Each structure stands twice: as structure tokens, then as C-alpha cells.
mmCIF file of C-alpha atoms in Angstrom:
data_model
loop_
_atom_site.group_PDB
_atom_site.id
_atom_site.type_symbol
_atom_site.label_atom_id
_atom_site.label_comp_id
_atom_site.label_asym_id
_atom_site.label_seq_id
_atom_site.Cartn_x
_atom_site.Cartn_y
_atom_site.Cartn_z
ATOM 1 C CA MET A 19 253.099 -38.474 303.012
ATOM 2 C CA LYS A 20 251.707 -34.925 302.984
ATOM 3 C CA ILE A 21 248.919 -33.262 301.045
ATOM 4 C CA THR A 22 250.595 -30.415 299.168
ATOM 5 C CA ARG A 23 247.874 -28.993 296.948
ATOM 6 C CA ILE A 24 244.201 -29.387 296.012
ATOM 7 C CA GLU A 25 243.337 -28.745 292.380
ATOM 8 C CA THR A 26 239.758 -28.110 291.255
ATOM 9 C CA ILE A 27 238.696 -28.444 287.622
ATOM 10 C CA PRO A 28 235.177 -27.323 286.598
ATOM 11 C CA VAL A 29 233.746 -29.278 283.690
ATOM 12 C CA ARG A 30 230.489 -29.126 281.798
ATOM 13 C CA VAL A 31 229.636 -32.419 280.113
ATOM 14 C CA PRO A 32 226.497 -32.678 277.941
ATOM 15 C CA ILE A 33 224.064 -35.586 278.117
ATOM 16 C CA LYS A 34 223.048 -37.352 274.914
ATOM 17 C CA PRO A 35 219.877 -35.404 274.001
ATOM 18 C CA GLU A 36 217.827 -38.530 273.397
ATOM 19 C CA LEU A 37 218.614 -39.805 276.920
ATOM 20 C CA ALA A 38 218.077 -36.577 278.903
ATOM 21 C CA ILE A 39 216.305 -37.396 282.170
ATOM 22 C CA ARG A 40 212.973 -35.789 283.008
ATOM 23 C CA SER A 41 211.566 -36.620 286.437
ATOM 24 C CA GLY A 42 208.881 -35.813 288.975
ATOM 25 C CA ARG A 43 211.171 -33.173 290.478
ATOM 26 C CA GLY A 44 210.672 -31.031 287.383
ATOM 27 C CA GLY A 45 213.145 -29.905 284.760
ATOM 28 C CA SER A 46 215.521 -32.081 282.761
ATOM 29 C CA HIS A 47 219.108 -33.193 283.308
ATOM 30 C CA LEU A 48 220.654 -31.978 280.035
ATOM 31 C CA VAL A 49 224.211 -31.218 281.127
ATOM 32 C CA SER A 50 226.362 -31.975 284.163
ATOM 33 C CA PRO A 51 228.122 -28.995 285.792
ATOM 34 C CA PHE A 52 230.519 -31.140 287.806
ATOM 35 C CA LEU A 53 233.864 -30.473 289.467
ATOM 36 C CA LEU A 54 236.879 -32.758 289.254
ATOM 37 C CA VAL A 55 239.238 -32.726 292.231
ATOM 38 C CA LYS A 56 242.895 -33.697 292.476
ATOM 39 C CA LEU A 57 244.624 -34.120 295.840
ATOM 40 C CA HIS A 58 248.375 -33.808 295.233
ATOM 41 C CA THR A 59 250.927 -35.274 297.656
ATOM 42 C CA ASN A 60 254.637 -34.810 298.181
ATOM 43 C CA GLU A 61 255.244 -38.410 297.063
ATOM 44 C CA GLY A 62 253.730 -37.871 293.641
ATOM 45 C CA ILE A 63 250.523 -39.780 294.331
ATOM 46 C CA VAL A 64 247.426 -37.895 293.163
ATOM 47 C CA GLY A 65 243.975 -38.769 294.497
ATOM 48 C CA LEU A 66 240.978 -38.190 292.239
ATOM 49 C CA GLY A 67 237.495 -37.095 293.279
ATOM 50 C CA GLU A 68 234.324 -35.917 291.566
ATOM 51 C CA VAL A 69 231.700 -33.470 292.782
ATOM 52 C CA SER A 70 228.788 -34.938 290.799
ATOM 53 C CA CYS A 71 226.318 -32.258 291.823
ATOM 54 C CA THR A 72 223.428 -30.430 290.197
ATOM 55 C CA PRO A 73 221.707 -27.423 291.813
ATOM 56 C CA ARG A 74 218.201 -28.856 291.552
ATOM 57 C CA TRP A 75 219.300 -32.057 293.270
ATOM 58 C CA SER A 76 221.885 -31.076 295.877
ATOM 59 C CA GLY A 77 221.938 -27.278 295.967
ATOM 60 C CA GLU A 78 225.573 -27.364 294.813
ATOM 61 C CA ASP A 79 227.328 -26.721 291.532
ATOM 62 C CA GLN A 80 230.902 -26.438 290.325
ATOM 63 C CA VAL A 81 231.163 -22.818 291.458
ATOM 64 C CA THR A 82 230.037 -23.416 295.034
ATOM 65 C CA ALA A 83 232.068 -26.618 295.240
ATOM 66 C CA ALA A 84 235.290 -24.948 294.104
ATOM 67 C CA HIS A 85 234.656 -22.007 296.431
ATOM 68 C CA PHE A 86 234.216 -24.143 299.523
ATOM 69 C CA ILE A 87 237.162 -26.391 298.659
ATOM 70 C CA ASN A 88 239.550 -23.536 297.914
ATOM 71 C CA THR A 89 238.371 -21.211 300.702
ATOM 72 C CA TYR A 90 237.511 -23.522 303.575
ATOM 73 C CA PHE A 91 238.652 -27.103 303.015
ATOM 74 C CA ALA A 92 242.058 -26.718 301.381
ATOM 75 C CA PRO A 93 243.496 -24.661 304.281
ATOM 76 C CA LEU A 94 242.473 -27.489 306.620
ATOM 77 C CA LEU A 95 244.027 -30.269 304.526
ATOM 78 C CA VAL A 96 247.092 -28.843 302.770
ATOM 79 C CA GLY A 97 250.178 -29.621 304.818
ATOM 80 C CA GLU A 98 248.467 -32.443 306.704
ATOM 81 C CA SER A 99 250.465 -35.637 307.110
ATOM 82 C CA PHE A 100 248.751 -38.702 305.740
ATOM 83 C CA ASP A 101 250.113 -41.921 307.232
ATOM 84 C CA CYS A 102 249.957 -44.605 304.541
ATOM 85 C CA SER A 103 253.043 -46.438 305.789
ATOM 86 C CA ARG A 104 251.412 -48.979 308.089
ATOM 87 C CA PRO A 105 250.989 -52.377 306.388
ATOM 88 C CA LEU A 106 247.440 -53.500 305.718
ATOM 89 C CA ARG A 107 248.154 -57.025 306.970
ATOM 90 C CA GLY A 108 249.048 -55.844 310.456
ATOM 91 C CA ARG A 109 246.270 -53.328 310.997
ATOM 92 C CA PRO A 110 243.888 -53.055 308.059
ATOM 93 C CA GLU A 111 241.690 -50.464 309.739
ATOM 94 C CA ALA A 112 244.563 -47.940 309.824
ATOM 95 C CA PRO A 113 243.719 -46.331 306.440
ATOM 96 C CA VAL A 114 240.107 -45.974 307.555
ATOM 97 C CA ASP A 115 241.283 -44.203 310.700
ATOM 98 C CA GLU A 116 243.373 -41.774 308.657
ATOM 99 C CA ILE A 117 240.551 -40.996 306.257
ATOM 100 C CA GLU A 118 238.123 -40.467 309.147
ATOM 101 C CA ARG A 119 240.616 -38.146 310.851
ATOM 102 C CA LEU A 120 241.142 -36.023 307.755
ATOM 103 C CA SER A 121 237.462 -36.061 306.763
ATOM 104 C CA ALA A 122 236.497 -34.833 310.222
ATOM 105 C CA LYS A 123 238.621 -31.718 309.627
ATOM 106 C CA PHE A 124 236.383 -30.508 306.804
ATOM 107 C CA ALA A 125 233.069 -32.222 307.602
ATOM 108 C CA ALA A 126 231.994 -29.578 310.117
ATOM 109 C CA ALA A 127 233.672 -26.587 308.470
ATOM 110 C CA VAL A 128 230.678 -25.949 306.202
ATOM 111 C CA ALA A 129 227.110 -27.161 306.681
ATOM 112 C CA GLY A 130 225.685 -29.511 304.063
ATOM 113 C CA ASN A 131 227.421 -29.533 300.661
ATOM 114 C CA TYR A 132 227.705 -33.316 300.861
ATOM 115 C CA PHE A 133 228.599 -33.887 297.218
ATOM 116 C CA THR A 134 231.529 -31.474 297.590
ATOM 117 C CA LYS A 135 232.771 -33.222 300.725
ATOM 118 C CA ALA A 136 232.332 -36.612 299.055
ATOM 119 C CA ALA A 137 234.796 -35.656 296.303
ATOM 120 C CA LEU A 138 237.524 -34.939 298.844
ATOM 121 C CA GLU A 139 236.800 -38.131 300.762
ATOM 122 C CA MET A 140 236.882 -40.349 297.653
ATOM 123 C CA ALA A 141 240.186 -38.719 296.658
ATOM 124 C CA LEU A 142 241.603 -39.712 300.056
ATOM 125 C CA TRP A 143 240.533 -43.315 299.417
ATOM 126 C CA ASP A 144 242.179 -43.145 295.992
ATOM 127 C CA ILE A 145 245.451 -42.050 297.609
ATOM 128 C CA VAL A 146 245.332 -44.867 300.177
ATOM 129 C CA GLY A 147 244.668 -47.480 297.511
ATOM 130 C CA LYS A 148 247.461 -46.232 295.272
ATOM 131 C CA ALA A 149 249.890 -46.039 298.204
ATOM 132 C CA HIS A 150 249.211 -49.678 299.126
ATOM 133 C CA GLY A 151 248.833 -50.976 295.575
ATOM 134 C CA LYS A 152 245.298 -52.190 296.346
ATOM 135 C CA PRO A 153 241.860 -51.373 294.947
ATOM 136 C CA VAL A 154 239.639 -49.385 297.285
ATOM 137 C CA TRP A 155 237.050 -52.163 297.591
ATOM 138 C CA GLU A 156 239.709 -54.515 298.945
ATOM 139 C CA ILE A 157 240.915 -52.013 301.532
ATOM 140 C CA LEU A 158 237.329 -51.393 302.597
ATOM 141 C CA LEU A 159 236.729 -55.102 303.097
ATOM 142 C CA ALA A 160 240.040 -55.598 304.884
ATOM 143 C CA GLY A 161 239.337 -52.773 307.311
ATOM 144 C CA SER A 162 235.653 -53.499 307.827
ATOM 145 C CA GLY A 163 234.742 -53.137 311.475
ATOM 146 C CA GLU A 164 231.746 -55.346 310.747
ATOM 147 C CA GLN A 165 233.954 -58.392 310.321
ATOM 148 C CA GLY A 166 236.667 -57.347 312.726
ATOM 149 C CA ALA A 167 240.006 -56.257 311.331
ATOM 150 C CA GLY A 168 242.433 -59.094 310.908
ATOM 151 C CA SER A 169 239.869 -61.696 311.979
ATOM 152 C CA LYS A 170 239.439 -65.040 310.254
ATOM 153 C CA ASN A 171 235.986 -63.937 309.109
ATOM 154 C CA SER A 172 237.474 -60.813 307.563
ATOM 155 C CA GLU A 173 240.208 -62.807 305.807
ATOM 156 C CA SER A 174 237.765 -65.399 304.485
ATOM 157 C CA SER A 175 235.411 -62.659 303.247
ATOM 158 C CA LEU A 176 238.278 -60.966 301.451
ATOM 159 C CA LEU A 177 239.425 -64.236 299.853
ATOM 160 C CA ALA A 178 235.874 -64.962 298.727
ATOM 161 C CA ALA A 179 235.522 -61.457 297.271
ATOM 162 C CA ARG A 180 238.834 -61.758 295.408
ATOM 163 C CA SER A 181 237.807 -65.045 293.813
ATOM 164 C CA SER A 182 234.219 -64.087 292.927
ATOM 165 C CA PRO A 183 233.289 -62.144 289.770
ATOM 166 C CA ARG A 184 233.509 -58.449 290.618
ATOM 167 C CA VAL A 185 230.328 -57.378 288.858
ATOM 168 C CA VAL A 186 227.593 -55.054 290.107
ATOM 169 C CA PRO A 187 224.125 -55.637 288.586
ATOM 170 C CA THR A 188 222.588 -52.414 287.244
ATOM 171 C CA LYS A 189 219.221 -51.175 285.985
ATOM 172 C CA TRP A 190 218.335 -48.611 283.365
ATOM 173 C CA SER A 191 216.421 -45.411 284.122
ATOM 174 C CA VAL A 192 213.739 -44.482 281.564
ATOM 175 C CA SER A 193 213.041 -40.746 281.392
ATOM 176 C CA GLY A 194 209.622 -39.278 282.136
ATOM 177 C CA VAL A 195 208.932 -38.422 278.518
ATOM 178 C CA GLU A 196 205.868 -39.141 276.382
ATOM 179 C CA PRO A 197 204.906 -42.831 276.218
ATOM 180 C CA ALA A 198 206.142 -43.513 272.683
ATOM 181 C CA LYS A 199 209.556 -42.026 273.412
ATOM 182 C CA ALA A 200 209.787 -43.860 276.757
ATOM 183 C CA ALA A 201 208.975 -47.126 274.982
ATOM 184 C CA GLU A 202 211.699 -46.426 272.416
ATOM 185 C CA ILE A 203 214.283 -45.788 275.158
ATOM 186 C CA ALA A 204 213.249 -48.922 277.039
ATOM 187 C CA ALA A 205 213.428 -51.077 273.909
ATOM 188 C CA TRP A 206 216.924 -49.753 273.231
ATOM 189 C CA ALA A 207 217.979 -50.488 276.838
ATOM 190 C CA ALA A 208 216.715 -54.046 276.493
ATOM 191 C CA THR A 209 218.903 -54.536 273.417
ATOM 192 C CA GLN A 210 221.866 -53.321 275.490
ATOM 193 C CA GLY A 211 221.296 -56.146 277.975
ATOM 194 C CA PHE A 212 219.276 -54.495 280.763
ATOM 195 C CA SER A 213 216.820 -56.933 282.358
ATOM 196 C CA THR A 214 215.732 -54.466 285.065
ATOM 197 C CA MET A 215 214.534 -50.889 284.547
ATOM 198 C CA LYS A 216 212.795 -48.107 286.401
ATOM 199 C CA VAL A 217 210.506 -45.585 284.765
ATOM 200 C CA LYS A 218 210.309 -41.963 285.875
ATOM 201 C CA VAL A 219 206.822 -41.079 287.077
ATOM 202 C CA GLY A 220 205.341 -38.528 289.497
ATOM 203 C CA ILE A 221 204.478 -36.085 286.726
ATOM 204 C CA ASP A 222 200.771 -36.833 286.171
ATOM 205 C CA PRO A 223 199.059 -40.071 287.334
ATOM 206 C CA ASP A 224 197.286 -40.777 284.030
ATOM 207 C CA GLY A 225 200.378 -39.872 282.035
ATOM 208 C CA ASP A 226 202.523 -41.941 284.392
ATOM 209 C CA LEU A 227 200.330 -44.981 283.809
ATOM 210 C CA ALA A 228 200.412 -44.495 280.039
ATOM 211 C CA ARG A 229 204.202 -44.192 280.096
ATOM 212 C CA VAL A 230 204.802 -47.314 282.176
ATOM 213 C CA ARG A 231 202.242 -49.291 280.170
ATOM 214 C CA ALA A 232 204.049 -48.314 276.953
ATOM 215 C CA VAL A 233 207.369 -49.406 278.440
ATOM 216 C CA ARG A 234 205.885 -52.712 279.589
ATOM 217 C CA ASP A 235 204.479 -53.343 276.131
ATOM 218 C CA ALA A 236 207.840 -52.529 274.575
ATOM 219 C CA VAL A 237 209.992 -54.797 276.775
ATOM 220 C CA GLY A 238 207.580 -57.625 277.536
ATOM 221 C CA THR A 239 207.236 -59.604 280.714
ATOM 222 C CA GLN A 240 210.843 -60.747 281.004
ATOM 223 C CA VAL A 241 212.108 -57.324 282.107
ATOM 224 C CA LYS A 242 211.513 -56.330 285.741
ATOM 225 C CA LEU A 243 210.062 -52.839 286.068
ATOM 226 C CA GLY A 244 210.025 -50.390 288.956
ATOM 227 C CA VAL A 245 208.929 -46.763 289.070
ATOM 228 C CA ASP A 246 210.611 -43.658 290.477
ATOM 229 C CA ALA A 247 208.369 -40.707 291.346
ATOM 230 C CA ASN A 248 211.172 -38.510 292.742
ATOM 231 C CA GLY A 249 208.636 -37.248 295.289
ATOM 232 C CA GLY A 250 206.297 -36.065 292.533
ATOM 233 C CA TRP A 251 203.047 -37.550 293.852
ATOM 234 C CA LEU A 252 202.086 -34.833 296.303
ATOM 235 C CA THR A 253 199.820 -36.799 298.633
ATOM 236 C CA PRO A 254 199.778 -40.360 299.966
ATOM 237 C CA GLN A 255 196.349 -40.869 298.409
ATOM 238 C CA ILE A 256 197.596 -40.028 294.911
ATOM 239 C CA ALA A 257 200.632 -42.255 295.398
ATOM 240 C CA ILE A 258 198.629 -45.218 296.731
ATOM 241 C CA GLU A 259 196.008 -45.072 293.993
ATOM 242 C CA THR A 260 198.596 -44.696 291.234
ATOM 243 C CA ILE A 261 200.776 -47.512 292.562
ATOM 244 C CA HIS A 262 197.738 -49.815 292.733
ATOM 245 C CA ARG A 263 196.981 -49.052 289.089
ATOM 246 C CA LEU A 264 200.609 -49.576 288.070
ATOM 247 C CA CYS A 265 200.803 -52.894 289.896
ATOM 248 C CA LYS A 266 197.576 -54.163 288.319
ATOM 249 C CA GLU A 267 198.219 -53.018 284.755
ATOM 250 C CA CYS A 268 202.027 -52.971 284.459
ATOM 251 C CA ASP A 269 203.331 -55.462 287.048
ATOM 252 C CA ILE A 270 205.837 -53.164 288.780
ATOM 253 C CA TYR A 271 207.964 -54.558 291.590
ATOM 254 C CA PHE A 272 208.973 -51.399 293.514
ATOM 255 C CA ALA A 273 208.059 -47.736 293.870
ATOM 256 C CA GLU A 274 210.811 -45.223 294.621
ATOM 257 C CA GLN A 275 210.255 -42.010 296.588
ATOM 258 C CA PRO A 276 206.490 -41.851 295.993
ATOM 259 C CA VAL A 277 205.889 -38.670 298.047
ATOM 260 C CA PRO A 278 207.975 -35.552 298.749
ATOM 261 C CA ALA A 279 211.058 -35.977 300.911
ATOM 262 C CA GLY A 280 210.761 -35.105 304.584
ATOM 263 C CA ASP A 281 207.221 -36.348 305.165
ATOM 264 C CA HIS A 282 208.048 -39.699 306.760
ATOM 265 C CA ASP A 283 204.480 -40.215 307.945
ATOM 266 C CA ALA A 284 203.251 -39.930 304.366
ATOM 267 C CA MET A 285 205.894 -42.413 303.189
ATOM 268 C CA ALA A 286 204.854 -44.815 305.938
ATOM 269 C CA GLU A 287 201.205 -44.466 304.966
ATOM 270 C CA VAL A 288 202.013 -45.338 301.371
ATOM 271 C CA ARG A 289 204.111 -48.308 302.470
ATOM 272 C CA ARG A 290 201.294 -49.692 304.649
ATOM 273 C CA ASN A 291 198.803 -49.528 301.813
ATOM 274 C CA VAL A 292 200.634 -50.933 298.789
ATOM 275 C CA SER A 293 201.896 -54.400 297.938
ATOM 276 C CA VAL A 294 205.306 -53.488 296.520
ATOM 277 C CA PRO A 295 208.476 -52.395 298.352
ATOM 278 C CA ILE A 296 208.993 -48.670 298.860
ATOM 279 C CA ILE A 297 212.458 -47.258 298.154
ATOM 280 C CA ALA A 298 213.536 -44.063 299.920
ATOM 281 C CA ASP A 299 215.864 -41.865 297.877
ATOM 282 C CA GLU A 300 215.458 -38.103 298.347
ATOM 283 C CA SER A 301 214.395 -38.878 301.932
ATOM 284 C CA VAL A 302 217.712 -40.428 302.975
ATOM 285 C CA TRP A 303 220.926 -38.420 302.872
ATOM 286 C CA THR A 304 222.520 -39.023 306.264
ATOM 287 C CA LEU A 305 222.683 -41.795 308.819
ATOM 288 C CA GLU A 306 220.235 -39.833 310.969
ATOM 289 C CA ASP A 307 217.789 -39.700 308.041
ATOM 290 C CA ALA A 308 218.076 -43.473 307.757
ATOM 291 C CA LYS A 309 217.344 -43.935 311.450
ATOM 292 C CA ILE A 310 214.289 -41.665 311.281
ATOM 293 C CA LEU A 311 212.905 -43.572 308.284
ATOM 294 C CA ALA A 312 213.499 -46.888 310.036
ATOM 295 C CA ARG A 313 211.680 -45.718 313.180
ATOM 296 C CA ALA A 314 208.770 -44.528 311.044
ATOM 297 C CA GLU A 315 208.703 -47.865 309.166
ATOM 298 C CA ALA A 316 208.562 -45.751 306.025
ATOM 299 C CA ALA A 317 210.778 -47.724 303.626
ATOM 300 C CA ASP A 318 211.805 -51.235 302.638
ATOM 301 C CA VAL A 319 214.920 -50.103 300.763
ATOM 302 C CA PHE A 320 217.332 -47.166 300.928
ATOM 303 C CA SER A 321 218.826 -45.704 297.763
ATOM 304 C CA ILE A 322 222.203 -44.437 298.940
ATOM 305 C CA TYR A 323 224.719 -42.238 297.147
ATOM 306 C CA ILE A 324 228.317 -41.447 297.914
ATOM 307 C CA GLY A 325 227.469 -37.832 297.066
ATOM 308 C CA LYS A 326 224.370 -37.578 299.251
ATOM 309 C CA ALA A 327 226.106 -39.211 302.207
ATOM 310 C CA GLY A 328 229.263 -37.098 301.952
ATOM 311 C CA GLY A 329 231.660 -39.908 301.121
ATOM 312 C CA ILE A 330 232.273 -43.628 300.761
ATOM 313 C CA ALA A 331 232.604 -44.292 304.495
ATOM 314 C CA PRO A 332 229.403 -42.401 305.481
ATOM 315 C CA ALA A 333 227.472 -44.230 302.732
ATOM 316 C CA ARG A 334 228.715 -47.574 304.093
ATOM 317 C CA GLU A 335 227.583 -46.556 307.581
ATOM 318 C CA ILE A 336 224.054 -46.072 306.259
ATOM 319 C CA ALA A 337 224.146 -49.475 304.556
ATOM 320 C CA GLU A 338 225.491 -51.159 307.698
ATOM 321 C CA PHE A 339 222.732 -49.589 309.800
ATOM 322 C CA ALA A 340 220.103 -50.599 307.247
ATOM 323 C CA GLN A 341 221.341 -54.169 307.296
ATOM 324 C CA SER A 342 221.070 -54.210 311.098
ATOM 325 C CA VAL A 343 217.353 -53.354 310.893
ATOM 326 C CA SER A 344 216.579 -55.593 307.879
ATOM 327 C CA ILE A 345 216.310 -52.776 305.351
ATOM 328 C CA LYS A 346 217.960 -53.422 301.999
ATOM 329 C CA CYS A 347 220.042 -50.908 300.081
ATOM 330 C CA THR A 348 220.751 -50.066 296.481
ATOM 331 C CA ILE A 349 222.882 -47.303 294.946
ATOM 332 C CA GLY A 350 221.225 -44.353 293.224
ATOM 333 C CA SER A 351 222.721 -41.966 290.700
ATOM 334 C CA ASN A 352 223.041 -38.344 289.663
ATOM 335 C CA LEU A 353 224.560 -39.452 286.343
ATOM 336 C CA GLU A 354 228.113 -39.533 287.669
ATOM 337 C CA LEU A 355 231.088 -39.406 285.327
ATOM 338 C CA GLY A 356 233.835 -42.018 285.451
ATOM 339 C CA VAL A 357 235.525 -41.025 288.729
ATOM 340 C CA GLY A 358 232.271 -40.911 290.682
ATOM 341 C CA SER A 359 231.025 -44.110 289.039
ATOM 342 C CA ALA A 360 234.206 -45.943 289.982
ATOM 343 C CA ALA A 361 233.749 -44.930 293.613
ATOM 344 C CA MET A 362 230.165 -46.251 293.488
ATOM 345 C CA ILE A 363 231.323 -49.630 292.180
ATOM 346 C CA HIS A 364 233.901 -49.916 294.972
ATOM 347 C CA LEU A 365 231.158 -49.124 297.489
ATOM 348 C CA ALA A 366 228.847 -51.784 296.048
ATOM 349 C CA LEU A 367 231.547 -54.470 295.940
ATOM 350 C CA SER A 368 232.623 -53.906 299.551
ATOM 351 C CA THR A 369 229.267 -53.448 301.292
ATOM 352 C CA PRO A 370 227.147 -56.503 302.185
ATOM 353 C CA GLY A 371 224.112 -54.331 302.956
ATOM 354 C CA ILE A 372 223.805 -53.354 299.283
ATOM 355 C CA ASP A 373 221.534 -55.955 297.656
ATOM 356 C CA ALA A 374 222.232 -55.282 294.010
ATOM 357 C CA ASP A 375 220.882 -58.676 292.940
ATOM 358 C CA THR A 376 217.363 -57.801 294.130
ATOM 359 C CA TYR A 377 217.569 -54.047 293.532
ATOM 360 C CA PRO A 378 220.180 -53.432 290.812
ATOM 361 C CA CYS A 379 222.183 -50.233 291.193
ATOM 362 C CA ASP A 380 221.962 -47.078 289.084
ATOM 363 C CA ILE A 381 225.656 -47.093 288.161
ATOM 364 C CA ILE A 382 224.959 -46.094 284.574
ATOM 365 C CA GLY A 383 226.058 -42.449 284.415
ATOM 366 C CA PRO A 384 228.824 -42.843 281.793
ATOM 367 C CA MET A 385 226.324 -44.406 279.363
ATOM 368 C CA PHE A 386 224.415 -41.099 279.226
ATOM 369 C CA TYR A 387 227.343 -39.074 277.864
ATOM 370 C CA GLU A 388 228.823 -38.797 274.394
ATOM 371 C CA ASP A 389 232.220 -38.992 276.070
ATOM 372 C CA ASP A 390 233.758 -39.175 279.545
ATOM 373 C CA VAL A 391 236.876 -37.649 281.082
ATOM 374 C CA LEU A 392 238.703 -40.943 281.704
ATOM 375 C CA ALA A 393 241.774 -42.160 279.867
ATOM 376 C CA GLU A 394 240.120 -45.577 279.651
ATOM 377 C CA PRO A 395 236.346 -45.905 280.083
ATOM 378 C CA LEU A 396 235.012 -48.104 282.848
ATOM 379 C CA PRO A 397 233.590 -51.457 281.704
ATOM 380 C CA ILE A 398 229.992 -50.371 282.298
ATOM 381 C CA SER A 399 227.464 -51.881 279.909
ATOM 382 C CA GLY A 400 223.906 -53.145 279.805
ATOM 383 C CA GLY A 401 223.035 -54.641 283.179
ATOM 384 C CA SER A 402 226.467 -54.642 284.784
ATOM 385 C CA ALA A 403 229.225 -52.376 286.076
ATOM 386 C CA ARG A 404 232.821 -53.497 286.544
ATOM 387 C CA LEU A 405 236.168 -52.000 287.495
ATOM 388 C CA HIS A 406 239.637 -52.012 286.047
ATOM 389 C CA ASP A 407 241.850 -54.183 288.253
ATOM 390 C CA ARG A 408 244.090 -51.341 289.423
ATOM 391 C CA PRO A 409 245.029 -49.661 292.719
ATOM 392 C CA GLY A 410 242.908 -46.940 294.277
ATOM 393 C CA LEU A 411 239.747 -46.074 292.390
ATOM 394 C CA GLY A 412 241.361 -47.638 289.347
ATOM 395 C CA VAL A 413 240.823 -44.717 286.970
ATOM 396 C CA GLU A 414 242.903 -41.907 285.510
ATOM 397 C CA LEU A 415 241.896 -38.717 283.721
ATOM 398 C CA ASP A 416 242.457 -38.029 280.041
ATOM 399 C CA ASP A 417 243.957 -34.544 280.017
ATOM 400 C CA GLU A 418 242.749 -33.757 276.495
ATOM 401 C CA LYS A 419 239.164 -34.698 277.324
ATOM 402 C CA VAL A 420 239.292 -32.744 280.562
ATOM 403 C CA GLU A 421 240.451 -29.676 278.667
ATOM 404 C CA ARG A 422 237.674 -30.122 276.105
ATOM 405 C CA PHE A 423 234.999 -30.027 278.798
ATOM 406 C CA ARG A 424 236.709 -27.569 281.133
ATOM 407 C CA VAL A 425 234.775 -24.413 281.993
ATOM 408 C CA ARG A 426 236.963 -21.311 281.642
#
């Protein structure tokens, strides 16, 4: 099989106004300027990817993503042979080898731009799954080096995964709006079935406390609450004092990215002085970031993204490292559309280091949009995310919807 063409489709998909996210990073996520990617092959198989980027978050948008793909990455990939012929039973790690080989061709061609690279990598996984008639999560488990390809442990893990319910627990994200509005959003989320939520904070300590208190009053004691500062508390002292108040008055059970990314000493200081787990999000993009945080003892949990890590395989490497040093993982979100969300579910289902039962994942992006670009929406609802039982990523685009949101 050969890659014959890479197609890039810029889309602009609006968020439901009442659910627009405001966070400690400033600004609001009102619309998603994403890029859909299609990897065409000479055998008619098309791999789908999604650059789920926003400039404030990743420094990328649909224009930069399309430029780097068309100018730098496509010349490296188009014409490349892609060996999907080897049977999974004989050597299940073979597809992983092929994806690593092809990903290495574009990984170093441009610095950073991880969300853009992730779209190409997830499209390669989609091609492999479709070529073998298997969902991506199953191929990932079959080829997991952690278990040993072809080993009895690997086979038993795969059989157990096939027979168990393929559901990823999820939590709702309450925007950093005024307390009454936050309470209204949280009450709605509870009616949808969410039993875990996080509230955006890091805007103003007193306002943060009022917001979380209003949410707690609205949802009662049965809903587990965490907070996400997005690095908005500028000093460890502010973070520590505010977390103490939130724990005492609102019974929170985690605090995410309490201080600005990059200051691992500050994160560690916060962690030493509070009673709830600290989740690193903006601080952990790469495997090296994860190792630095671990050495600094700065986090109890990593929030990993396929986009931040540059692909499914790099995100799994972070989770595998975290598991080796007793750090848990969850999956964060930049409000991905259906293609990106599907990739996240495959990652969660195939990665033991992701503890979605304790720290439910943020695979909720499609719920924020009036409509998606998929022919059939993913079964994502209150508190859970599932997949269609189909090969590859298991999703296909709706051409009419894509055209409606396409940027000309």
C-alpha cells in the first residue's frame, strides 16, 4: 500500500454559546478553527485525522497546520510504501513499527506543532485498522510492548478487553463564568448523567470560591468535584491558600494545573502543601516533560492529550512511563470533534496507565457543538464515551456537514 495524497480541510465549528469555556488562561473558546486530514492510499483506504488546535492553547491553527502538512510533511509521506500485509497474529507489533517509521519522517521536519503531527499519526492508525479490519484499540493492545507481542499475557489481556464493556468514564467541565451561570451548567450536566465534574478556576480566588461553592450547592454531595486553574493562580501561595479554602468549603478532590506551566518547583511546592492530588496538564506535553515533573515530584496525575503529545503512540509512552513511577493519568481535552474524540477513546481503552475510573477523562468535545462532522455521531453522553464497533478509528465524515463548516 502507498500513500498517494494528503488532503487538508479547514473547518470552523461554533460552540454552543451557553457552554463556551472560559478559563484561567484568559479568553473564551467560542469556535474551533480545526483542520481535518485525509490520507489517501492507492488501495482506496482513507485514513482520517483531526488537528484539534487553537492558537491560545497550542500556537497552531488551521492555516499553520495546512501549511506545514502541504509544504513539509506531504512531500515526506506521499509515495511512501505502507506495509499493512503482515498478519497481526504472527507479529502484532508490525503496524506499530510502520507507524513509528513513517511518523519519524515528519516528527523532526518542523519543531513543535504537535497537534498537527498528531492528526497525521492518527490517520496512519486509522489506515492500519481499516486494512486489518480491526479497531485501533485492539491493534494497540495486540502490539503492546508492555505485555510482549504474541505473549500469553498479551493474548489474555486482549481477550479480557474484548469481553469487557468498552466504556470510558468521563467528567464534565464547568466554565469559569459567574456563579449563578456555573451552577446552572452544573445542574444541567448532572441531569445528563455526569457524576464527576471539574470547575474552571484561576481567575480570581474569591470569585473562584464563589463559583465552586455555587456548583457544589447546585449538584449536592453525590457529585465529585475537582477544579482546573489552567495555570491561573500566579504564585504557589495563592494556589495553596485557595485550594485549602476550596477543600474546606466545597469538598474538592483534585486541583489541576494550579500554577503556570514550566515552573515545576512551584508545582511541587503546591503539591507538598495541599491534601488533594495535583494534576499536571499544561506542564506535560512530551515524555521529557513527564520525566521532569516526576523527578520534581510535582504531580500525582498527568492529563495527557493525543494532540499535545503529537500522536497516539507518544501519548501512550507518557502513560506507560507514568505507570512505571506510580503516577496516574487521565485524558484532557481541547474540545475535539468526532475524529479526535474517537482517537482519544481508543487511547483510553488500550492504555492501562490511564485511570479513568478515579480521574474520568475529558472526552466530551462533541457535546459542546450544535453539530459535528461525522456521518454518525459517537455514542458520547453524560458520564461515558463509547465507540462504534468498526475498523480503524471507527468513524466516517459526513460530506455535507464538512462542506457546511468548511472555511473557503
